[in-house]
PDB file of C-alpha atoms in Angstrom:
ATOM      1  CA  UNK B 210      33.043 127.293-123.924  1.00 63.00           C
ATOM      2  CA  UNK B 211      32.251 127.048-119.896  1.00 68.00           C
ATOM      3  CA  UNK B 212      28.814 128.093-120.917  1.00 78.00           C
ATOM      4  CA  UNK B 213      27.884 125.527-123.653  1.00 86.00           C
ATOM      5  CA  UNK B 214      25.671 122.421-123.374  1.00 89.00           C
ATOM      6  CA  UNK B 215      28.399 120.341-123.810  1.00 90.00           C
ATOM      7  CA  UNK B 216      30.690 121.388-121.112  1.00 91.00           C
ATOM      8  CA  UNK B 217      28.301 121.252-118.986  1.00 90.00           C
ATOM      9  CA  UNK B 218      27.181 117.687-119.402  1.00 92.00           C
ATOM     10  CA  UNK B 219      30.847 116.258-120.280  1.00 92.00           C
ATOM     11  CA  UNK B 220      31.870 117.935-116.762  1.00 92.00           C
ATOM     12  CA  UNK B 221      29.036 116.700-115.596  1.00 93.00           C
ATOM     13  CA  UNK B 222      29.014 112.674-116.399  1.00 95.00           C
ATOM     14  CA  UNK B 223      32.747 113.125-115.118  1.00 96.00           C
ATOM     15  CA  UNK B 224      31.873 114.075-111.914  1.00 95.00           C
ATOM     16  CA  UNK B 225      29.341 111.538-111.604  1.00 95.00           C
ATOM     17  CA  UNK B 226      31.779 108.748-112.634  1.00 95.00           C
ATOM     18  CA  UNK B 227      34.458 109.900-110.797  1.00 95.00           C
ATOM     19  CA  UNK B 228      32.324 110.149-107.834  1.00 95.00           C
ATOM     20  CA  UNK B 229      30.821 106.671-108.406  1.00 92.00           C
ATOM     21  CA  UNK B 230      34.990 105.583-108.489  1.00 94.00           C
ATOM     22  CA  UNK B 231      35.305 107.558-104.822  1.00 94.00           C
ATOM     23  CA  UNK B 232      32.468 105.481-103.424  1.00 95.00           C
ATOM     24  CA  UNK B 233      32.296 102.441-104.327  1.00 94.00           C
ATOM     25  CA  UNK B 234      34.672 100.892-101.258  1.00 94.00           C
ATOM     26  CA  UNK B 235      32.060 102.306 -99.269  1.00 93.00           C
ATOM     27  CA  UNK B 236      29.157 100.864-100.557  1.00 91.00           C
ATOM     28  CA  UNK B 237      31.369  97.076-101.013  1.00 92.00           C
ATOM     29  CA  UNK B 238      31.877  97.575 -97.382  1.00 92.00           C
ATOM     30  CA  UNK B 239      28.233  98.476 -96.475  1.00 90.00           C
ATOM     31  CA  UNK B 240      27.001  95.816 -98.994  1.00 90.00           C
ATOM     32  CA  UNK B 241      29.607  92.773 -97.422  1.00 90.00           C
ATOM     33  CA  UNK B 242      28.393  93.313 -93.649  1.00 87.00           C
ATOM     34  CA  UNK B 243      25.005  92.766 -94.580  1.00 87.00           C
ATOM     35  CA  UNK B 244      26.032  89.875 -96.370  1.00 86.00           C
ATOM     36  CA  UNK B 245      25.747  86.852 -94.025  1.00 87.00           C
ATOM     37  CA  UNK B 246      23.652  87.626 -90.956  1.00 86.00           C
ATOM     38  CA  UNK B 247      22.383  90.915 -92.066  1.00 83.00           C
ATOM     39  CA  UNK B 248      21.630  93.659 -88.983  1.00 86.00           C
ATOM     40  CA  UNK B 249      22.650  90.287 -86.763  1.00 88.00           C
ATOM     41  CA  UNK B 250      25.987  91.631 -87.398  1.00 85.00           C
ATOM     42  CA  UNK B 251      25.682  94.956 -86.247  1.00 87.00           C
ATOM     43  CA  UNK B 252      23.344  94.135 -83.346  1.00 88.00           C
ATOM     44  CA  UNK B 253      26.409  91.169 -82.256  1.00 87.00           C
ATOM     45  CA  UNK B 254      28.734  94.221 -82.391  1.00 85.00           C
ATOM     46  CA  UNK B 255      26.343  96.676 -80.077  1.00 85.00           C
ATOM     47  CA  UNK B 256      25.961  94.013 -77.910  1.00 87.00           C
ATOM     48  CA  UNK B 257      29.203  92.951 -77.525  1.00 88.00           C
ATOM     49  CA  UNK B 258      30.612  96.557 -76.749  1.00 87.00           C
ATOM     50  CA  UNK B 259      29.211  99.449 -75.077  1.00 86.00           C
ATOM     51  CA  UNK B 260      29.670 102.527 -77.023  1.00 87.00           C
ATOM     52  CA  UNK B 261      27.807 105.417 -75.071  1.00 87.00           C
ATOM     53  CA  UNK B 262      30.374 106.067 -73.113  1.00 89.00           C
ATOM     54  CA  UNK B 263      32.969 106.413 -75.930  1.00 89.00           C
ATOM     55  CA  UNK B 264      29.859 108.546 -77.797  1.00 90.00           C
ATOM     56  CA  UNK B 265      29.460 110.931 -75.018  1.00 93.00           C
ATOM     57  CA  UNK B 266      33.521 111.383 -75.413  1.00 92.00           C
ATOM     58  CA  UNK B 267      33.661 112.175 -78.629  1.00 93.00           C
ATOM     59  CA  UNK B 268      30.862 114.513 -78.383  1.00 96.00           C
ATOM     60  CA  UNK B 269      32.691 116.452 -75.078  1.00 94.00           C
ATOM     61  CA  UNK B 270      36.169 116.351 -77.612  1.00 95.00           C
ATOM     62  CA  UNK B 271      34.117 117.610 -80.899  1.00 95.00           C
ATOM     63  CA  UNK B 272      31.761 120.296 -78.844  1.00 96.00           C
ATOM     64  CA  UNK B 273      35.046 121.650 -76.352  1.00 95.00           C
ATOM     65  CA  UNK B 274      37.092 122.217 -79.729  1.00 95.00           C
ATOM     66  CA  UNK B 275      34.604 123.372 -81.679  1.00 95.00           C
ATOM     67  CA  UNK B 276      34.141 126.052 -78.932  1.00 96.00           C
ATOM     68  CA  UNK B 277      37.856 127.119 -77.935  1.00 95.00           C
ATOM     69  CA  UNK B 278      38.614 127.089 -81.695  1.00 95.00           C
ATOM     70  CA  UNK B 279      35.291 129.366 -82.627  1.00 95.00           C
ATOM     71  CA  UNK B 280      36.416 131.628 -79.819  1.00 96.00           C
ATOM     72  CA  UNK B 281      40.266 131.971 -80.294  1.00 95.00           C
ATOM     73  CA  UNK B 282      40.378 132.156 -84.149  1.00 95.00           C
ATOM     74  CA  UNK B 283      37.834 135.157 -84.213  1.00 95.00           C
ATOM     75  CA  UNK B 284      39.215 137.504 -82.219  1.00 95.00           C
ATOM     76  CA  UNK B 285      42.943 136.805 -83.372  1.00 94.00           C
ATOM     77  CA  UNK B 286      41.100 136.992 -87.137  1.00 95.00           C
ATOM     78  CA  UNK B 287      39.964 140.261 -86.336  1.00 95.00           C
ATOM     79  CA  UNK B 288      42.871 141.532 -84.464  1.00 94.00           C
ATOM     80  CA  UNK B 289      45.468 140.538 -87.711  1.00 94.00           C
ATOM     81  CA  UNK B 290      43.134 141.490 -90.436  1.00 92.00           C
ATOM     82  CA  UNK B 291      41.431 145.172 -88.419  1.00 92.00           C
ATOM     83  CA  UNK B 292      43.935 146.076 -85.975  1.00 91.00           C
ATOM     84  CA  UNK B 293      47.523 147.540 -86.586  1.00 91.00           C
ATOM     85  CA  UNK B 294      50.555 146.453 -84.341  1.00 91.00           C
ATOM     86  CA  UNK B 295      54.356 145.531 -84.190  1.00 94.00           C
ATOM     87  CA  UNK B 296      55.228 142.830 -86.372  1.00 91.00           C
ATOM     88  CA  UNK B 297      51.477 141.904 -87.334  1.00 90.00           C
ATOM     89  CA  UNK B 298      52.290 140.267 -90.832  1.00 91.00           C
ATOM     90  CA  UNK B 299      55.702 138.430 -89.248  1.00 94.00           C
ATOM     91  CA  UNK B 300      53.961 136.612 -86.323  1.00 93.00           C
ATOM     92  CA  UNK B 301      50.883 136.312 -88.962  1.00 92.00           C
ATOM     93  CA  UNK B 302      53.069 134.379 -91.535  1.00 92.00           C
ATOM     94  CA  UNK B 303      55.314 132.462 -88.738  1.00 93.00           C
ATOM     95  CA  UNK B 304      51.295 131.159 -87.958  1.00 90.00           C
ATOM     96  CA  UNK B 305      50.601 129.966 -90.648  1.00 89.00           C
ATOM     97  CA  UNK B 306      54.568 128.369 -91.139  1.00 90.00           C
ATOM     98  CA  UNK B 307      52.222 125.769 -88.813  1.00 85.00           C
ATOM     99  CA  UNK B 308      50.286 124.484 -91.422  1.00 86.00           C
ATOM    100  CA  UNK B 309      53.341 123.373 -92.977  1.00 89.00           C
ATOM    101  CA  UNK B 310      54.164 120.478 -90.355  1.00 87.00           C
ATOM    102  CA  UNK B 311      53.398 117.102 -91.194  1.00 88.00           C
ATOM    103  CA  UNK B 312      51.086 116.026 -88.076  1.00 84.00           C
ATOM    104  CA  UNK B 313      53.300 112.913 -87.839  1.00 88.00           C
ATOM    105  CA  UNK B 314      56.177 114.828 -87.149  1.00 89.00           C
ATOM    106  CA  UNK B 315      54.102 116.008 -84.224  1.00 88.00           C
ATOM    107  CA  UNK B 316      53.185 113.845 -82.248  1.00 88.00           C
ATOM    108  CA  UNK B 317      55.491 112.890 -80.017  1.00 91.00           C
ATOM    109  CA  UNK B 318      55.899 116.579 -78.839  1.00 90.00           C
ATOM    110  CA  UNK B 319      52.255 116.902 -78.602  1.00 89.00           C
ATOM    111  CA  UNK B 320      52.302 113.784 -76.216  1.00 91.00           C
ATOM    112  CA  UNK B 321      55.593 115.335 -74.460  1.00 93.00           C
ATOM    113  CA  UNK B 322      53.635 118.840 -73.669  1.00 91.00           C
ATOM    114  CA  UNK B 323      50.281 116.992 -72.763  1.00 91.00           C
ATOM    115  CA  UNK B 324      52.193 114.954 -70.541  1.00 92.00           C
ATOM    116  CA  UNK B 325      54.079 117.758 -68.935  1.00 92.00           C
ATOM    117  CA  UNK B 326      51.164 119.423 -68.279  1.00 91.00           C
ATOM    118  CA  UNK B 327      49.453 116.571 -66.313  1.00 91.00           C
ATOM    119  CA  UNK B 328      46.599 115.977 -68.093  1.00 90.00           C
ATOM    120  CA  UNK B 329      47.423 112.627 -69.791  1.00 89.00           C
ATOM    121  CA  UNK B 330      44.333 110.392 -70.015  1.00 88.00           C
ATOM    122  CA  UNK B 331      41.679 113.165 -69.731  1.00 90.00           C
ATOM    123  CA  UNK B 332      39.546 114.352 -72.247  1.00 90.00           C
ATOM    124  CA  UNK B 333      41.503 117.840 -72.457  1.00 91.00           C
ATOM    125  CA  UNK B 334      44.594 115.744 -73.717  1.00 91.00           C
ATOM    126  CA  UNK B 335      42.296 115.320 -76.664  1.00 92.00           C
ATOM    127  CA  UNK B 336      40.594 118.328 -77.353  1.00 93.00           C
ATOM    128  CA  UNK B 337      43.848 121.107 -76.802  1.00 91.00           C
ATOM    129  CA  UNK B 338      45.490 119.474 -79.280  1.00 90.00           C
ATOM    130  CA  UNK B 339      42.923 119.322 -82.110  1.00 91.00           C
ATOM    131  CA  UNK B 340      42.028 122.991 -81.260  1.00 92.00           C
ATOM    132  CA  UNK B 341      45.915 123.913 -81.870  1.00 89.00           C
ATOM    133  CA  UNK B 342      46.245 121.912 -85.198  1.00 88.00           C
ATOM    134  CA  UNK B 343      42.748 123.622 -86.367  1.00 90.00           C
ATOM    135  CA  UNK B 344      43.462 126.539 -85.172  1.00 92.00           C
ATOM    136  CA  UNK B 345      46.054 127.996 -88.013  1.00 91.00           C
ATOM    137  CA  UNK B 346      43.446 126.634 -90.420  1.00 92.00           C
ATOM    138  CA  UNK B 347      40.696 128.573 -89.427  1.00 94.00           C
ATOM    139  CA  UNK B 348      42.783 131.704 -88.281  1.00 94.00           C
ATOM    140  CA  UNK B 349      43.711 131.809 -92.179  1.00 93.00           C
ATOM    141  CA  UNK B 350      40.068 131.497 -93.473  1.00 94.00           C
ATOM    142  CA  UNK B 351      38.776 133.780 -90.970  1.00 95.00           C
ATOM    143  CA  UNK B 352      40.979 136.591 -91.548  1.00 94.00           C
ATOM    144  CA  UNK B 353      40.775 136.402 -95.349  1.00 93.00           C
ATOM    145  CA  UNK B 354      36.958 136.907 -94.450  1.00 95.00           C
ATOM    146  CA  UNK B 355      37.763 139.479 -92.288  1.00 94.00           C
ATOM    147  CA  UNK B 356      40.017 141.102 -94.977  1.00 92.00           C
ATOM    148  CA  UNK B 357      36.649 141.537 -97.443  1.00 93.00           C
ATOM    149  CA  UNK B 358      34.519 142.893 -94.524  1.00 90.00           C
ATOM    150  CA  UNK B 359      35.030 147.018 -95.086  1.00 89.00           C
ATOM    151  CA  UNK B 360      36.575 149.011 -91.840  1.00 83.00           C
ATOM    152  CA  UNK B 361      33.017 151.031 -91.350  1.00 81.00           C
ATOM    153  CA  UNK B 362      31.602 148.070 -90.817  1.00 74.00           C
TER     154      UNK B 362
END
């Protein structure tokens, strides 16, 4: 049945139309702000606020998570899914018992810690929290790779 003409173009006009359902508050909003002035709008808005600064941040906060999280996940990856010790599977599951809290529920002990710490209002109060929320995320994936990869290897 998966194979036939049919399925394959039913599936196929479904995506399309559910996609179409998906996007079209995106391309209202993109259609309405060219709507009176045109790029006026958007050059008004560039001119009116200066967003290098808040680029360059977001870059530093995207490139310093992207890096601790890379780095971190990996080698605890390989250590749960290759290496044998105490309690692996436990402190493995009690991980992952992360990804089970709402992120509302946490920030106001994120903020707590972050302000403990001392660095409220720098850009490490931004990116050690994103790395801990992706990290469980990514420790899960990467082991499960890990898990395929044989022990010769």
């Amino acid at each position: 049945m998966r194979n036939s003409v049919l399925y394959q173009v039913v599936s196929g006009l479904i995506c399309i139309i559910f996609s179409v359902i998906f996007m079209l508050p995106l391309i209202l909003m993109v259609i309405k702000s060219f709507e009176k002035n045109g790029l006026k709008n958007y050059m008004q808005v560039l001119d009116a606020v200066d967003i290098l600064p808040n680029f360059k941040t977001s870059i530093f906060v995207v490139f310093g998570t992207l890096i601790i999280v890379a780095v971190v996940t990996t080698m605890a990856a390989f250590a749960f899914s290759k290496l044998n010790f105490w309690g692996k599977d436990q402190i493995y599951y009690l991980l992952l018992m992360g990804m089970m809290m709402p992120t509302a529920a946490l920030v106001f002990p994120i903020f707590q810690v972050v302000k403990g710490i001392g660095i409220n209002n720098t850009v490490f109060s931004l990116i050690f929290p994103y790395a801990t929320l992706n990290a469980v995320f990514n420790l899960m994936v990467l082991k499960n790779y890990f898990d395929s990869l044989p022990n010769e290897l």
